[in-house]
Amino acid sequence: MRTFCKGVLLCILMLPIGSRAQLEMKYNSIYSSKNNIIGFNLNLKDSVKAVYVKFSAARTGLSDHDIATAKANNFIINNAFLGFDENQRIVQSVGDGYIKEEYLSFADIQENNSNHYLYDKKDIARKNKYKTPLKQYYPLYNYNLLLKPDQTLQVQLKRDGRLQAAYMSKFYVYKFDNEGRITEEKLYSEKYDSKTRSKVPKEEDLDDVKQFVYNDKGQVISQKISAGTKDAEFASSYNAMGTKSRFCKDLELKYQYDSKGRITQIEMFGCSTVAGRQEYAYHPDRDYVQSVKIYTRDGSAQTMGRRNILKTYNEQGDLINIKALVDNPAYYPQSTLDKQQKYFKYQYDSHNNWIRCEMYLEGTDQGEPTLTAERKIEYFL
């Protein structure tokens, strides 16, 4: 009997250990715009202090109109300058409209319409206590699964030759279960013209509510999304994954996972239809996202105006190819869509962050690139 009991105890002990290994809460659960596709579409490694961007060249023969169009739809660059604090939070940005053929100077950054980001240290300290079993991969759309820090955006605008500031604060309020898992997220936002803001969120500023549903492995399989209390004009639709849906009663994000616990599909469902879907394929030997198949019901500039596209990434997590996929072969055969492909080639620094990107935006990766962008990256010592 003792021998049998030992065997049973061994089995009982072994099973939970395996289960705990699957659900071990060991990864940082706070969203960081430094390495997430949402926000600034950044994939930066190591302790970054500042990023300066310039367009150093355009293909010979391109008209000014074509150059402007290519810059506006390059899929890679969306800011001329980004500044970080030592905790790797973005504290200042200058938009892509100010990208020049030379890097912005300090005076340029101060004088241009720039954004400043302010954070609540106590809020971040509280949220840093929580971990997640879900490893973060770029360019995974995991934004809705992460804790977001409260943030105040200070928009600096030049009006009549003077710099003026406007503010917008966002509060993220969470509920957790006994295992430390998020069960609810509420987003509040308010706009104002002075530095005085509410210290706590107000119910009339509630944007939306997300309810988290877990499977028996502790993985989020659904997020039920409902509108907040704001004016109907602002709560008419929910935007995510490059698409949108009205706040119908069935609005949700659905998640699927592979045997390693990695997300393989996210689907946005609402008003009895699929509004968007992303399917992730991982490299068979190396642990990174190799491709993302994207469907959006209406298409957008992000998807080259198509409903279905395929994005391919290299081992550093950087985009190397965008390819439109056939919606209706009678109108657009795949051979026609292949001529609209975009290609990207990189040079890297010692931190594996790219410092030169050659963008081939005209259907071929041969010859002179359509645009060339360069980055100057400063690091904390």
mmCIF file of N, CA, C and O in Angstrom, residues 196-248:
data_model
loop_
_atom_site.group_PDB
_atom_site.id
_atom_site.type_symbol
_atom_site.label_atom_id
_atom_site.label_comp_id
_atom_site.label_asym_id
_atom_site.label_seq_id
_atom_site.Cartn_x
_atom_site.Cartn_y
_atom_site.Cartn_z
ATOM 1 N N THR A 196 -4.289 70.832 -14.974
ATOM 2 C CA THR A 196 -5.169 70.272 -13.953
ATOM 3 C C THR A 196 -6.010 69.159 -14.546
ATOM 4 O O THR A 196 -6.707 69.345 -15.529
ATOM 5 N N ARG A 197 -5.939 67.997 -13.952
ATOM 6 C CA ARG A 197 -6.720 66.873 -14.442
ATOM 7 C C ARG A 197 -7.332 66.131 -13.260
ATOM 8 O O ARG A 197 -6.942 66.321 -12.104
ATOM 9 N N SER A 198 -8.273 65.284 -13.549
ATOM 10 C CA SER A 198 -8.889 64.478 -12.509
ATOM 11 C C SER A 198 -7.860 63.492 -11.982
ATOM 12 O O SER A 198 -7.104 62.899 -12.738
ATOM 13 N N LYS A 199 -7.824 63.309 -10.657
ATOM 14 C CA LYS A 199 -6.897 62.340 -10.078
ATOM 15 C C LYS A 199 -7.463 60.933 -10.130
ATOM 16 O O LYS A 199 -6.726 59.958 -10.024
ATOM 17 N N VAL A 200 -8.766 60.855 -10.305
ATOM 18 C CA VAL A 200 -9.422 59.557 -10.468
ATOM 19 C C VAL A 200 -10.342 59.660 -11.675
ATOM 20 O O VAL A 200 -10.841 60.739 -12.003
ATOM 21 N N PRO A 201 -10.582 58.555 -12.369
ATOM 22 C CA PRO A 201 -11.451 58.612 -13.554
ATOM 23 C C PRO A 201 -12.891 58.930 -13.193
ATOM 24 O O PRO A 201 -13.375 58.558 -12.117
ATOM 25 N N LYS A 202 -13.553 59.630 -14.097
ATOM 26 C CA LYS A 202 -14.962 59.982 -13.909
ATOM 27 C C LYS A 202 -15.826 59.085 -14.788
ATOM 28 O O LYS A 202 -15.461 58.779 -15.925
ATOM 29 N N GLU A 203 -16.978 58.691 -14.277
ATOM 30 C CA GLU A 203 -17.818 57.733 -14.975
ATOM 31 C C GLU A 203 -18.249 58.238 -16.345
ATOM 32 O O GLU A 203 -18.379 57.461 -17.293
ATOM 33 N N GLU A 204 -18.434 59.546 -16.481
ATOM 34 C CA GLU A 204 -18.858 60.095 -17.776
ATOM 35 C C GLU A 204 -17.744 60.045 -18.829
ATOM 36 O O GLU A 204 -17.986 60.295 -20.011
ATOM 37 N N ASP A 205 -16.515 59.720 -18.391
ATOM 38 C CA ASP A 205 -15.390 59.613 -19.330
ATOM 39 C C ASP A 205 -15.069 58.170 -19.718
ATOM 40 O O ASP A 205 -14.029 57.896 -20.331
ATOM 41 N N LEU A 206 -15.961 57.232 -19.380
ATOM 42 C CA LEU A 206 -15.727 55.820 -19.679
ATOM 43 C C LEU A 206 -15.885 55.552 -21.170
ATOM 44 O O LEU A 206 -16.948 55.760 -21.747
ATOM 45 N N ASP A 207 -14.796 55.070 -21.811
ATOM 46 C CA ASP A 207 -14.807 54.771 -23.246
ATOM 47 C C ASP A 207 -15.373 53.389 -23.545
ATOM 48 O O ASP A 207 -16.263 53.236 -24.360
ATOM 49 N N ASP A 208 -14.785 52.367 -22.911
ATOM 50 C CA ASP A 208 -15.240 51.007 -23.171
ATOM 51 C C ASP A 208 -14.857 50.095 -22.014
ATOM 52 O O ASP A 208 -14.037 50.447 -21.155
ATOM 53 N N VAL A 209 -15.466 48.909 -22.011
ATOM 54 C CA VAL A 209 -15.229 47.902 -20.975
ATOM 55 C C VAL A 209 -14.915 46.577 -21.661
ATOM 56 O O VAL A 209 -15.585 46.183 -22.622
ATOM 57 N N LYS A 210 -13.893 45.877 -21.158
ATOM 58 C CA LYS A 210 -13.529 44.558 -21.685
ATOM 59 C C LYS A 210 -13.619 43.530 -20.564
ATOM 60 O O LYS A 210 -13.046 43.729 -19.491
ATOM 61 N N GLN A 211 -14.323 42.425 -20.832
ATOM 62 C CA GLN A 211 -14.426 41.315 -19.898
ATOM 63 C C GLN A 211 -13.591 40.153 -20.433
ATOM 64 O O GLN A 211 -13.717 39.778 -21.595
ATOM 65 N N PHE A 212 -12.737 39.576 -19.584
ATOM 66 C CA PHE A 212 -11.814 38.522 -19.986
ATOM 67 C C PHE A 212 -12.394 37.146 -19.652
ATOM 68 O O PHE A 212 -12.821 36.911 -18.520
ATOM 69 N N VAL A 213 -12.359 36.250 -20.635
ATOM 70 C CA VAL A 213 -12.838 34.878 -20.453
ATOM 71 C C VAL A 213 -11.666 33.923 -20.672
ATOM 72 O O VAL A 213 -10.960 34.029 -21.685
ATOM 73 N N TYR A 214 -11.443 32.978 -19.720
ATOM 74 C CA TYR A 214 -10.300 32.068 -19.763
ATOM 75 C C TYR A 214 -10.751 30.629 -20.020
ATOM 76 O O TYR A 214 -11.861 30.233 -19.667
ATOM 77 N N ASN A 215 -9.842 29.851 -20.622
ATOM 78 C CA ASN A 215 -10.089 28.411 -20.737
ATOM 79 C C ASN A 215 -9.499 27.714 -19.520
ATOM 80 O O ASN A 215 -8.942 28.357 -18.613
ATOM 81 N N ASP A 216 -9.563 26.369 -19.495
ATOM 82 C CA ASP A 216 -9.087 25.637 -18.324
ATOM 83 C C ASP A 216 -7.566 25.623 -18.219
ATOM 84 O O ASP A 216 -7.012 25.163 -17.212
ATOM 85 N N LYS A 217 -6.862 26.130 -19.244
ATOM 86 C CA LYS A 217 -5.400 26.260 -19.180
ATOM 87 C C LYS A 217 -4.968 27.639 -18.677
ATOM 88 O O LYS A 217 -3.775 27.909 -18.558
ATOM 89 N N GLY A 218 -5.941 28.498 -18.422
ATOM 90 C CA GLY A 218 -5.622 29.839 -17.960
ATOM 91 C C GLY A 218 -5.298 30.809 -19.075
ATOM 92 O O GLY A 218 -4.741 31.883 -18.843
ATOM 93 N N GLN A 219 -5.679 30.476 -20.301
ATOM 94 C CA GLN A 219 -5.426 31.345 -21.449
ATOM 95 C C GLN A 219 -6.694 32.140 -21.776
ATOM 96 O O GLN A 219 -7.809 31.605 -21.715
ATOM 97 N N VAL A 220 -6.505 33.400 -22.142
ATOM 98 C CA VAL A 220 -7.647 34.223 -22.561
ATOM 99 C C VAL A 220 -8.141 33.705 -23.909
ATOM 100 O O VAL A 220 -7.375 33.648 -24.878
ATOM 101 N N ILE A 221 -9.410 33.324 -23.971
ATOM 102 C CA ILE A 221 -9.980 32.862 -25.234
ATOM 103 C C ILE A 221 -10.975 33.856 -25.801
ATOM 104 O O ILE A 221 -11.339 33.776 -26.977
ATOM 105 N N SER A 222 -11.407 34.813 -24.972
ATOM 106 C CA SER A 222 -12.365 35.811 -25.460
ATOM 107 C C SER A 222 -12.298 37.068 -24.609
ATOM 108 O O SER A 222 -12.036 36.994 -23.400
ATOM 109 N N GLN A 223 -12.507 38.190 -25.251
ATOM 110 C CA GLN A 223 -12.696 39.471 -24.565
ATOM 111 C C GLN A 223 -14.005 40.066 -25.058
ATOM 112 O O GLN A 223 -14.134 40.440 -26.222
ATOM 113 N N LYS A 224 -14.976 40.134 -24.154
ATOM 114 C CA LYS A 224 -16.259 40.738 -24.470
ATOM 115 C C LYS A 224 -16.110 42.251 -24.334
ATOM 116 O O LYS A 224 -15.653 42.744 -23.293
ATOM 117 N N ILE A 225 -16.485 42.986 -25.376
ATOM 118 C CA ILE A 225 -16.245 44.434 -25.413
ATOM 119 C C ILE A 225 -17.576 45.168 -25.476
ATOM 120 O O ILE A 225 -18.424 44.865 -26.326
ATOM 121 N N SER A 226 -17.762 46.131 -24.591
ATOM 122 C CA SER A 226 -18.995 46.919 -24.572
ATOM 123 C C SER A 226 -18.664 48.401 -24.468
ATOM 124 O O SER A 226 -17.594 48.794 -23.986
ATOM 125 N N ALA A 227 -19.577 49.232 -24.939
ATOM 126 C CA ALA A 227 -19.373 50.683 -24.944
ATOM 127 C C ALA A 227 -19.480 51.251 -23.540
ATOM 128 O O ALA A 227 -20.165 50.702 -22.666
ATOM 129 N N GLY A 228 -18.775 52.371 -23.339
ATOM 130 C CA GLY A 228 -18.851 53.067 -22.066
ATOM 131 C C GLY A 228 -20.012 54.031 -22.017
ATOM 132 O O GLY A 228 -21.002 53.893 -22.754
ATOM 133 N N THR A 229 -19.877 55.041 -21.172
ATOM 134 C CA THR A 229 -20.970 55.986 -20.945
ATOM 135 C C THR A 229 -20.813 57.285 -21.723
ATOM 136 O O THR A 229 -21.628 58.194 -21.566
ATOM 137 N N LYS A 230 -19.764 57.380 -22.544
ATOM 138 C CA LYS A 230 -19.533 58.615 -23.287
ATOM 139 C C LYS A 230 -20.626 58.867 -24.307
ATOM 140 O O LYS A 230 -21.392 57.970 -24.676
ATOM 141 N N ASP A 231 -20.672 60.088 -24.798
ATOM 142 C CA ASP A 231 -21.629 60.464 -25.828
ATOM 143 C C ASP A 231 -21.589 59.472 -26.984
ATOM 144 O O ASP A 231 -20.532 58.999 -27.386
ATOM 145 N N ALA A 232 -22.746 59.132 -27.526
ATOM 146 C CA ALA A 232 -22.853 58.131 -28.593
ATOM 147 C C ALA A 232 -21.986 58.467 -29.800
ATOM 148 O O ALA A 232 -21.530 57.578 -30.523
ATOM 149 N N GLU A 233 -21.715 59.741 -30.008
ATOM 150 C CA GLU A 233 -20.877 60.153 -31.144
ATOM 151 C C GLU A 233 -19.486 59.549 -31.040
ATOM 152 O O GLU A 233 -18.859 59.189 -32.029
ATOM 153 N N PHE A 234 -18.996 59.407 -29.809
ATOM 154 C CA PHE A 234 -17.646 58.892 -29.607
ATOM 155 C C PHE A 234 -17.640 57.385 -29.352
ATOM 156 O O PHE A 234 -16.597 56.761 -29.386
ATOM 157 N N ALA A 235 -18.796 56.813 -29.063
ATOM 158 C CA ALA A 235 -18.879 55.388 -28.774
ATOM 159 C C ALA A 235 -19.584 54.624 -29.886
ATOM 160 O O ALA A 235 -20.153 53.579 -29.663
ATOM 161 N N SER A 236 -19.550 55.172 -31.087
ATOM 162 C CA SER A 236 -20.283 54.559 -32.194
ATOM 163 C C SER A 236 -19.611 53.311 -32.717
ATOM 164 O O SER A 236 -20.267 52.431 -33.278
ATOM 165 N N SER A 237 -18.273 53.194 -32.563
ATOM 166 C CA SER A 237 -17.576 52.024 -33.074
ATOM 167 C C SER A 237 -16.326 51.753 -32.249
ATOM 168 O O SER A 237 -15.786 52.637 -31.580
ATOM 169 N N TYR A 238 -15.891 50.506 -32.330
ATOM 170 C CA TYR A 238 -14.675 50.080 -31.640
ATOM 171 C C TYR A 238 -13.616 49.765 -32.682
ATOM 172 O O TYR A 238 -13.881 49.043 -33.648
ATOM 173 N N ASN A 239 -12.416 50.301 -32.504
ATOM 174 C CA ASN A 239 -11.327 50.132 -33.464
ATOM 175 C C ASN A 239 -10.258 49.203 -32.901
ATOM 176 O O ASN A 239 -9.781 49.406 -31.781
ATOM 177 N N ALA A 240 -9.879 48.215 -33.694
ATOM 178 C CA ALA A 240 -8.799 47.295 -33.312
ATOM 179 C C ALA A 240 -8.352 46.533 -34.545
ATOM 180 O O ALA A 240 -9.117 46.329 -35.488
ATOM 181 N N MET A 241 -7.091 46.110 -34.561
ATOM 182 C CA MET A 241 -6.550 45.245 -35.611
ATOM 183 C C MET A 241 -6.722 45.850 -37.005
ATOM 184 O O MET A 241 -6.903 45.136 -37.985
ATOM 185 N N GLY A 242 -6.668 47.168 -37.111
ATOM 186 C CA GLY A 242 -6.772 47.827 -38.406
ATOM 187 C C GLY A 242 -8.162 47.835 -38.988
ATOM 188 O O GLY A 242 -8.349 48.124 -40.171
ATOM 189 N N THR A 243 -9.175 47.554 -38.164
ATOM 190 C CA THR A 243 -10.555 47.570 -38.634
ATOM 191 C C THR A 243 -11.441 48.080 -37.506
ATOM 192 O O THR A 243 -10.950 48.478 -36.445
ATOM 193 N N LYS A 244 -12.741 48.072 -37.711
ATOM 194 C CA LYS A 244 -13.645 48.565 -36.682
ATOM 195 C C LYS A 244 -14.980 47.842 -36.759
ATOM 196 O O LYS A 244 -15.323 47.243 -37.773
ATOM 197 N N SER A 245 -15.716 47.942 -35.667
ATOM 198 C CA SER A 245 -17.048 47.352 -35.596
ATOM 199 C C SER A 245 -17.901 48.209 -34.680
ATOM 200 O O SER A 245 -17.404 48.817 -33.730
ATOM 201 N N ARG A 246 -19.195 48.235 -34.946
ATOM 202 C CA ARG A 246 -20.105 48.895 -34.024
ATOM 203 C C ARG A 246 -20.163 48.120 -32.702
ATOM 204 O O ARG A 246 -19.843 46.948 -32.645
ATOM 205 N N PHE A 247 -20.566 48.807 -31.646
ATOM 206 C CA PHE A 247 -20.665 48.176 -30.336
ATOM 207 C C PHE A 247 -21.929 47.326 -30.253
ATOM 208 O O PHE A 247 -22.874 47.642 -29.538
ATOM 209 N N CYS A 248 -21.928 46.231 -30.988
ATOM 210 C CA CYS A 248 -23.043 45.289 -30.907
ATOM 211 C C CYS A 248 -22.880 44.418 -29.654
ATOM 212 O O CYS A 248 -21.792 44.337 -29.079
#
